Amino acid sequence: MDRQLKLDTQLNKTAFDLVTYTTVGYFVGVAASVFFKRRAFIRNLSAGVFAGFAFNENQEAFNRQL
């Protein structure tokens, strides 16, 4: 039961981090898109980069628990 609780907690943290970092990345992209012509591309790129960072940040901790 304790192992399952740890996995559930890590999954919740991973999901929260993905949403949070993607949102932050999107708004960083919105701010950066003022300087570029392809605004949607910049917003989506920065959101993807931030989401990738959140995934990598949690991947090692999740794999240790498996």
XYZ file of N, CA and C in Angstrom, residues 29 33 37-47:
39
model
N 6.182 32.273 -24.043
C 6.063 32.351 -25.500
C 5.211 33.517 -25.951
N 6.620 36.299 -28.279
C 6.039 36.408 -29.620
C 5.836 37.853 -30.053
N 7.438 37.088 -35.969
C 6.280 37.088 -36.867
C 5.439 35.827 -36.690
N 6.069 34.695 -36.443
C 5.341 33.429 -36.291
C 4.997 33.220 -34.818
N 3.982 33.893 -34.366
C 3.650 33.943 -32.937
C 3.189 32.605 -32.386
N 2.332 31.898 -33.104
C 1.821 30.619 -32.601
C 2.953 29.611 -32.462
N 3.870 29.618 -33.398
C 5.010 28.699 -33.338
C 5.850 28.952 -32.090
N 6.138 30.195 -31.782
C 6.952 30.544 -30.619
C 6.241 30.152 -29.324
N 4.945 30.407 -29.232
C 4.191 30.037 -28.022
C 4.195 28.532 -27.817
N 3.929 27.784 -28.885
C 3.880 26.327 -28.767
C 5.257 25.740 -28.509
N 6.273 26.307 -29.114
C 7.631 25.823 -28.891
C 8.050 26.010 -27.436
N 7.819 27.185 -26.902
C 8.219 27.422 -25.508
C 7.399 26.575 -24.546
N 6.114 26.369 -24.823
C 5.296 25.507 -23.968
C 5.815 24.071 -24.010
